[in-house]
Amino acid sequence: MSTADRLTDALYGLGWSTVKNLPEPVAVRLGRSIADLAWKRRGKGVQRLEANYARVVPGAGPERLAELSRAGMRSYLRYWMESFRLPAWSAERVRTGFQPKDLHHLTDGLASGRGVILALPHLANWDLAGAWVTTELRTPFTTVAERLKPETLYDRFVAYREGLGMEVLPHSGGSAFGTLARRLRDGGLVCLVADRDLSASGTEVDFFGDRARMPAGPALLAQQTGALLLPVTLWYDDSPVMKGRVHPPIEVPPSGTRAERTSAMTQSLADAFATGIAEHPEDWHMLQRLWIADLDPTKGPS
């Protein structure tokens, strides 16, 4: 392991061991202070966040984009502070920490026994939403995690999420899809963060007026298993309680090739994500390039 990797792992380890023991008001203030410091330094992540917000909020001037990026960094650090502290939260704190709307889409789907896929963008705190599902609904689920470097950091994330009641599969390796399909055929629940493609085989969608790639996995799993595909969007407000919405199911088109059905379903998923992101842009933690034109500088602005 390189020196940089050891340092990264040590910093995350310090976060999990120290921040989770802080009083909540202290952790909130610490997160906000770190966010403001990072925002003032205007590193690549902050600049990319602003560039992404410029697409989401068309016509926003420099002052508005600066306001959004500052709020976005505060939201991003709130996610981290909550995530560091989640393992120490009581079951009651988890239950009262999230209030989803239109939950019947999920509970009815689970009751039907056909399996349910929840697909989320990088909005607010998807780990808290997952902990709420395992705690309040007492429903275990399976998810996929990107392999991080160093490997010890990935192991920390897997152990953390498994401690919250999730089954975590590695994104790489090729076996995740088959395992997810088996869980769904057994009537289980699968949760996937699905607004950024991590492979070379993503499906192109229109997203805030330009082309982007999103993973085809949720649509393919729904077609192959008959599971219900439900978009979910999350957001913060001024309270300590995260809010969310379970959107209506995305149906499998009755005709067309598998590629055509996948394209249509992934576009519907992107449209649902866009609705939630447009309403709460500051809670979308997309500090990476997403749009095709940004990934390939020859096709547009970087």
CSV table of C-alpha atoms in Angstrom, one decimal:
chain,number,residue,atom,x,y,z
A,1,MET,CA,0.0,0.0,0.0
A,2,SER,CA,1.3,3.4,-0.9
A,3,THR,CA,1.9,6.2,1.6
A,4,ALA,CA,-1.1,8.1,0.1
A,5,ASP,CA,-3.3,5.1,0.4
A,6,ARG,CA,-2.3,4.5,4.0
A,7,LEU,CA,-3.0,8.2,4.8
A,8,THR,CA,-6.4,8.0,3.2
A,9,ASP,CA,-7.3,4.8,5.1
A,10,ALA,CA,-6.1,6.3,8.3
A,11,LEU,CA,-8.2,9.5,7.8
A,12,TYR,CA,-11.3,7.5,7.2
A,13,GLY,CA,-10.6,5.3,10.2
A,14,LEU,CA,-10.2,8.4,12.3
A,15,GLY,CA,-13.5,9.7,11.1
A,16,TRP,CA,-15.4,6.6,12.0
A,17,SER,CA,-13.7,6.2,15.4
A,18,THR,CA,-13.9,9.9,16.4
A,19,VAL,CA,-16.8,11.6,14.8
A,20,LYS,CA,-19.3,8.9,15.8
A,21,ASN,CA,-18.6,9.7,19.5
A,22,LEU,CA,-19.1,13.4,19.2
A,23,PRO,CA,-22.3,15.0,20.5
A,24,GLU,CA,-24.6,15.6,17.5
A,25,PRO,CA,-24.5,19.5,17.6
A,26,VAL,CA,-20.7,19.3,17.6
A,27,ALA,CA,-20.6,16.9,14.7
A,28,VAL,CA,-23.0,19.2,12.7
A,29,ARG,CA,-20.8,22.3,13.4
A,30,LEU,CA,-17.6,20.4,12.5
A,31,GLY,CA,-19.1,19.2,9.2
A,32,ARG,CA,-20.2,22.7,8.3
A,33,SER,CA,-16.8,24.1,9.1
A,34,ILE,CA,-15.0,21.5,7.0
A,35,ALA,CA,-17.4,22.1,4.1
A,36,ASP,CA,-16.9,25.9,4.2
A,37,LEU,CA,-13.1,25.5,4.3
A,38,ALA,CA,-13.2,23.1,1.2
A,39,TRP,CA,-15.6,25.5,-0.6
A,40,LYS,CA,-13.3,28.5,0.0
A,41,ARG,CA,-10.3,26.6,-1.4
A,42,ARG,CA,-12.2,25.9,-4.6
A,43,GLY,CA,-10.5,22.6,-5.5
A,44,LYS,CA,-11.4,20.5,-8.5
A,45,GLY,CA,-14.3,18.8,-6.7
A,46,VAL,CA,-16.0,22.2,-5.9
A,47,GLN,CA,-15.4,23.5,-9.4
A,48,ARG,CA,-16.9,20.3,-10.9
A,49,LEU,CA,-19.9,20.6,-8.5
A,50,GLU,CA,-20.5,24.1,-9.7
A,51,ALA,CA,-20.2,23.1,-13.4
A,52,ASN,CA,-22.7,20.3,-12.8
A,53,TYR,CA,-25.1,22.7,-11.0
A,54,ALA,CA,-24.8,25.1,-14.0
A,55,ARG,CA,-26.5,22.3,-16.1
A,56,VAL,CA,-29.1,21.6,-13.5
A,57,VAL,CA,-30.0,25.3,-12.9
A,58,PRO,CA,-29.8,26.9,-16.3
A,59,GLY,CA,-29.4,30.6,-16.3
A,60,ALA,CA,-27.8,30.7,-12.9
A,61,GLY,CA,-25.1,33.3,-12.7
A,62,PRO,CA,-21.8,33.1,-10.8
A,63,GLU,CA,-23.2,34.3,-7.5
A,64,ARG,CA,-26.1,31.8,-7.6
A,65,LEU,CA,-23.7,29.0,-8.5
A,66,ALA,CA,-21.4,29.9,-5.7
A,67,GLU,CA,-24.3,29.8,-3.3
A,68,LEU,CA,-25.3,26.4,-4.6
A,69,SER,CA,-21.8,25.0,-4.4
A,70,ARG,CA,-21.4,26.2,-0.8
A,71,ALA,CA,-24.8,24.6,0.2
A,72,GLY,CA,-23.8,21.5,-1.8
A,73,MET,CA,-20.6,21.1,0.1
A,74,ARG,CA,-22.5,21.5,3.4
A,75,SER,CA,-24.9,18.9,2.3
A,76,TYR,CA,-22.1,16.6,1.2
A,77,LEU,CA,-20.4,16.9,4.6
A,78,ARG,CA,-23.7,16.4,6.4
A,79,TYR,CA,-23.8,13.1,4.5
A,80,TRP,CA,-20.3,12.1,5.8
A,81,MET,CA,-20.9,13.2,9.3
A,82,GLU,CA,-24.2,11.2,9.5
A,83,SER,CA,-22.5,8.2,7.9
A,84,PHE,CA,-19.6,8.2,10.3
A,85,ARG,CA,-22.2,8.4,13.2
A,86,LEU,CA,-24.8,6.0,11.8
A,87,PRO,CA,-23.3,2.9,13.4
A,88,ALA,CA,-23.7,4.5,16.8
A,89,TRP,CA,-27.2,5.7,16.3
A,90,SER,CA,-29.9,3.9,18.2
A,91,ALA,CA,-32.7,2.1,16.4
A,92,GLU,CA,-35.1,4.9,17.4
A,93,ARG,CA,-32.7,7.6,16.1
A,94,VAL,CA,-32.6,5.8,12.7
A,95,ARG,CA,-36.4,5.4,12.6
A,96,THR,CA,-37.0,9.1,13.3
A,97,GLY,CA,-34.1,10.3,11.1
A,98,PHE,CA,-36.0,9.7,7.8
A,99,GLN,CA,-39.5,10.5,6.6
A,100,PRO,CA,-40.3,9.1,3.1
A,101,LYS,CA,-43.4,10.0,1.1
A,102,ASP,CA,-45.4,7.6,-1.0
A,103,LEU,CA,-43.9,4.6,0.8
A,104,HIS,CA,-46.9,2.4,-0.3
A,105,HIS,CA,-45.1,1.9,-3.7
A,106,LEU,CA,-42.4,0.0,-1.8
A,107,THR,CA,-44.5,-1.8,0.8
A,108,ASP,CA,-47.1,-2.9,-1.7
A,109,GLY,CA,-44.3,-4.2,-4.0
A,110,LEU,CA,-42.7,-6.1,-1.2
A,111,ALA,CA,-46.0,-7.6,-0.2
A,112,SER,CA,-46.6,-8.8,-3.7
A,113,GLY,CA,-43.6,-11.0,-3.5
A,114,ARG,CA,-42.3,-10.1,-7.0
A,115,GLY,CA,-39.1,-8.4,-5.7
A,116,VAL,CA,-38.4,-4.7,-5.7
A,117,ILE,CA,-35.5,-2.6,-7.1
A,118,LEU,CA,-35.0,0.8,-5.6
A,119,ALA,CA,-32.8,3.1,-7.7
A,120,LEU,CA,-31.4,6.3,-6.3
A,121,PRO,CA,-29.2,9.2,-7.4
A,122,HIS,CA,-26.4,10.6,-5.3
A,123,LEU,CA,-28.9,12.7,-3.3
A,124,ALA,CA,-28.6,13.4,0.5
A,125,ASN,CA,-27.8,10.3,2.5
A,126,TRP,CA,-28.7,7.0,0.8
A,127,ASP,CA,-27.0,5.0,3.6
A,128,LEU,CA,-29.4,6.5,6.1
A,129,ALA,CA,-32.3,5.6,3.9
A,130,GLY,CA,-31.0,2.1,3.7
A,131,ALA,CA,-30.5,1.9,7.5
A,132,TRP,CA,-34.1,3.1,7.8
A,133,VAL,CA,-35.4,0.3,5.6
A,134,THR,CA,-33.6,-2.4,7.6
A,135,THR,CA,-34.6,-0.9,10.9
A,136,GLU,CA,-38.2,0.5,10.4
A,137,LEU,CA,-39.4,-1.9,7.7
A,138,ARG,CA,-37.2,-4.8,9.0
A,139,THR,CA,-36.4,-5.6,5.4
A,140,PRO,CA,-32.8,-6.7,4.5
A,141,PHE,CA,-31.6,-5.8,1.1
A,142,THR,CA,-28.7,-6.3,-1.3
A,143,THR,CA,-26.6,-3.5,-2.9
A,144,VAL,CA,-23.5,-3.0,-4.9
A,145,ALA,CA,-20.4,-1.0,-3.9
A,146,GLU,CA,-17.7,0.4,-6.1
A,147,ARG,CA,-14.3,-1.0,-5.3
A,148,LEU,CA,-12.3,1.7,-3.6
A,149,LYS,CA,-8.6,2.1,-3.2
A,150,PRO,CA,-6.9,1.3,-1.0
A,151,GLU,CA,-8.5,-2.1,-0.5
A,152,THR,CA,-8.7,-1.5,3.2
A,153,LEU,CA,-10.9,1.5,2.6
A,154,TYR,CA,-13.3,-0.6,0.6
A,155,ASP,CA,-13.3,-3.2,3.4
A,156,ARG,CA,-14.2,-0.5,5.8
A,157,PHE,CA,-17.2,0.6,3.7
A,158,VAL,CA,-18.4,-3.0,3.2
A,159,ALA,CA,-18.2,-3.6,7.0
A,160,TYR,CA,-19.9,-0.4,7.7
A,161,ARG,CA,-22.8,-1.1,5.4
A,162,GLU,CA,-23.1,-4.7,6.4
A,163,GLY,CA,-23.3,-3.4,10.0
A,164,LEU,CA,-26.4,-1.4,8.9
A,165,GLY,CA,-28.0,-4.6,7.7
A,166,MET,CA,-27.1,-4.6,4.0
A,167,GLU,CA,-25.7,-7.3,1.9
A,168,VAL,CA,-22.9,-5.7,-0.2
A,169,LEU,CA,-21.6,-7.1,-3.4
A,170,PRO,CA,-18.5,-5.7,-5.3
A,171,HIS,CA,-19.3,-3.8,-8.5
A,172,SER,CA,-16.4,-5.5,-10.3
A,173,GLY,CA,-16.0,-9.2,-10.8
A,174,GLY,CA,-19.1,-9.9,-13.0
A,175,SER,CA,-21.1,-12.0,-10.5
A,176,ALA,CA,-23.1,-9.2,-8.9
A,177,PHE,CA,-25.9,-9.2,-11.6
A,178,GLY,CA,-26.6,-12.9,-11.1
A,179,THR,CA,-26.7,-12.6,-7.3
A,180,LEU,CA,-29.0,-9.6,-7.6
A,181,ALA,CA,-31.3,-11.4,-10.0
A,182,ARG,CA,-31.5,-14.4,-7.6
A,183,ARG,CA,-32.4,-12.1,-4.6
A,184,LEU,CA,-35.2,-10.5,-6.7
A,185,ARG,CA,-36.6,-13.8,-7.9
A,186,ASP,CA,-36.8,-14.8,-4.2
A,187,GLY,CA,-39.0,-11.7,-3.6
A,188,GLY,CA,-36.2,-9.7,-2.1
A,189,LEU,CA,-35.2,-6.0,-2.2
A,190,VAL,CA,-32.2,-4.6,-4.1
A,191,CYS,CA,-31.1,-1.0,-3.8
A,192,LEU,CA,-28.8,0.6,-6.3
A,193,VAL,CA,-27.3,4.1,-6.7
A,194,ALA,CA,-27.8,4.6,-10.4
A,195,ASP,CA,-27.2,8.1,-11.7
A,196,ARG,CA,-23.5,7.5,-12.7
A,197,ASP,CA,-22.3,4.7,-15.0
A,198,LEU,CA,-19.2,2.9,-13.6
A,199,SER,CA,-18.7,0.8,-16.7
A,200,ALA,CA,-18.2,1.2,-20.5
A,201,SER,CA,-21.7,-0.2,-21.2
A,202,GLY,CA,-24.0,2.5,-19.8
A,203,THR,CA,-27.2,3.5,-21.5
A,204,GLU,CA,-27.4,7.0,-23.0
A,205,VAL,CA,-30.1,9.3,-21.7
A,206,ASP,CA,-31.2,12.9,-22.0
A,207,PHE,CA,-30.4,14.5,-18.7
A,208,PHE,CA,-31.0,18.2,-18.1
A,209,GLY,CA,-30.8,18.9,-21.8
A,210,ASP,CA,-27.7,16.9,-22.7
A,211,ARG,CA,-26.6,13.3,-23.1
A,212,ALA,CA,-25.3,11.3,-20.2
A,213,ARG,CA,-24.7,7.6,-19.5
A,214,MET,CA,-26.5,5.8,-16.7
A,215,PRO,CA,-26.2,2.2,-15.7
A,216,ALA,CA,-28.5,-0.3,-17.5
A,217,GLY,CA,-28.6,-2.7,-14.5
A,218,PRO,CA,-31.8,-1.6,-12.9
A,219,ALA,CA,-33.8,-1.8,-16.1
A,220,LEU,CA,-32.2,-5.1,-17.1
A,221,LEU,CA,-32.9,-6.6,-13.7
A,222,ALA,CA,-36.5,-5.6,-13.8
A,223,GLN,CA,-37.0,-7.1,-17.3
A,224,GLN,CA,-35.2,-10.4,-16.4
A,225,THR,CA,-36.8,-11.0,-13.0
A,226,GLY,CA,-40.2,-9.3,-13.2
A,227,ALA,CA,-39.3,-7.1,-10.2
A,228,LEU,CA,-40.8,-3.7,-9.6
A,229,LEU,CA,-38.5,-0.8,-10.5
A,230,LEU,CA,-39.0,2.2,-8.2
A,231,PRO,CA,-37.0,5.5,-8.4
A,232,VAL,CA,-36.3,7.1,-5.0
A,233,THR,CA,-35.2,10.7,-4.4
A,234,LEU,CA,-33.9,12.2,-1.1
A,235,TRP,CA,-33.4,15.7,0.3
A,236,TYR,CA,-32.5,17.6,3.4
A,237,ASP,CA,-34.4,20.6,4.8
A,238,ASP,CA,-33.6,22.7,7.9
A,239,SER,CA,-34.5,19.9,10.3
A,240,PRO,CA,-32.4,16.9,11.4
A,241,VAL,CA,-34.8,14.6,9.6
A,242,MET,CA,-34.0,13.7,6.0
A,243,LYS,CA,-37.0,13.6,3.6
A,244,GLY,CA,-37.6,11.3,0.6
A,245,ARG,CA,-40.1,10.2,-2.0
A,246,VAL,CA,-40.7,6.8,-3.6
A,247,HIS,CA,-41.8,7.5,-7.1
A,248,PRO,CA,-44.3,5.4,-9.1
A,249,PRO,CA,-43.0,2.2,-10.7
A,250,ILE,CA,-41.3,2.3,-14.1
A,251,GLU,CA,-43.1,-0.3,-16.2
A,252,VAL,CA,-41.4,-2.6,-18.7
A,253,PRO,CA,-42.5,-1.5,-22.2
A,254,PRO,CA,-44.9,-4.0,-23.8
A,255,SER,CA,-42.9,-4.1,-27.1
A,256,GLY,CA,-39.5,-3.5,-28.6
A,257,THR,CA,-36.1,-5.2,-28.3
A,258,ARG,CA,-34.4,-5.6,-25.0
A,259,ALA,CA,-32.1,-2.7,-25.9
A,260,GLU,CA,-35.1,-0.5,-26.7
A,261,ARG,CA,-36.9,-1.4,-23.5
A,262,THR,CA,-33.8,-0.8,-21.5
A,263,SER,CA,-33.2,2.6,-23.1
A,264,ALA,CA,-36.8,3.7,-22.4
A,265,MET,CA,-36.8,2.5,-18.8
A,266,THR,CA,-33.4,4.1,-18.1
A,267,GLN,CA,-34.7,7.4,-19.6
A,268,SER,CA,-37.7,7.2,-17.3
A,269,LEU,CA,-35.4,6.6,-14.4
A,270,ALA,CA,-33.3,9.6,-15.4
A,271,ASP,CA,-36.4,11.8,-15.6
A,272,ALA,CA,-37.4,10.8,-12.1
A,273,PHE,CA,-33.9,11.6,-10.8
A,274,ALA,CA,-34.0,14.9,-12.6
A,275,THR,CA,-37.3,15.9,-10.9
A,276,GLY,CA,-35.7,15.3,-7.5
A,277,ILE,CA,-32.4,17.0,-8.4
A,278,ALA,CA,-34.1,20.0,-9.9
A,279,GLU,CA,-36.1,20.5,-6.7
A,280,HIS,CA,-33.1,20.1,-4.4
A,281,PRO,CA,-29.9,20.7,-6.4
A,282,GLU,CA,-27.8,21.5,-3.4
A,283,ASP,CA,-28.3,17.9,-2.1
A,284,TRP,CA,-27.0,16.3,-5.3
A,285,HIS,CA,-23.4,15.2,-4.4
A,286,MET,CA,-22.0,14.9,-7.9
A,287,LEU,CA,-18.4,16.0,-7.7
A,288,GLN,CA,-17.4,14.0,-10.8
A,289,ARG,CA,-17.9,14.5,-14.5
A,290,LEU,CA,-21.2,13.0,-15.6
A,291,TRP,CA,-22.3,14.3,-19.0
A,292,ILE,CA,-20.7,12.8,-22.1
A,293,ALA,CA,-19.6,16.2,-23.4
A,294,ASP,CA,-17.7,16.7,-20.1
A,295,LEU,CA,-16.1,13.2,-20.2
A,296,ASP,CA,-14.8,13.9,-23.8
A,297,PRO,CA,-13.5,17.4,-24.0
A,298,THR,CA,-13.7,17.2,-27.9
A,299,LYS,CA,-17.5,17.1,-27.6
A,300,GLY,CA,-18.1,20.1,-25.4
A,301,PRO,CA,-17.0,22.1,-22.4
A,302,SER,CA,-14.9,20.4,-19.7
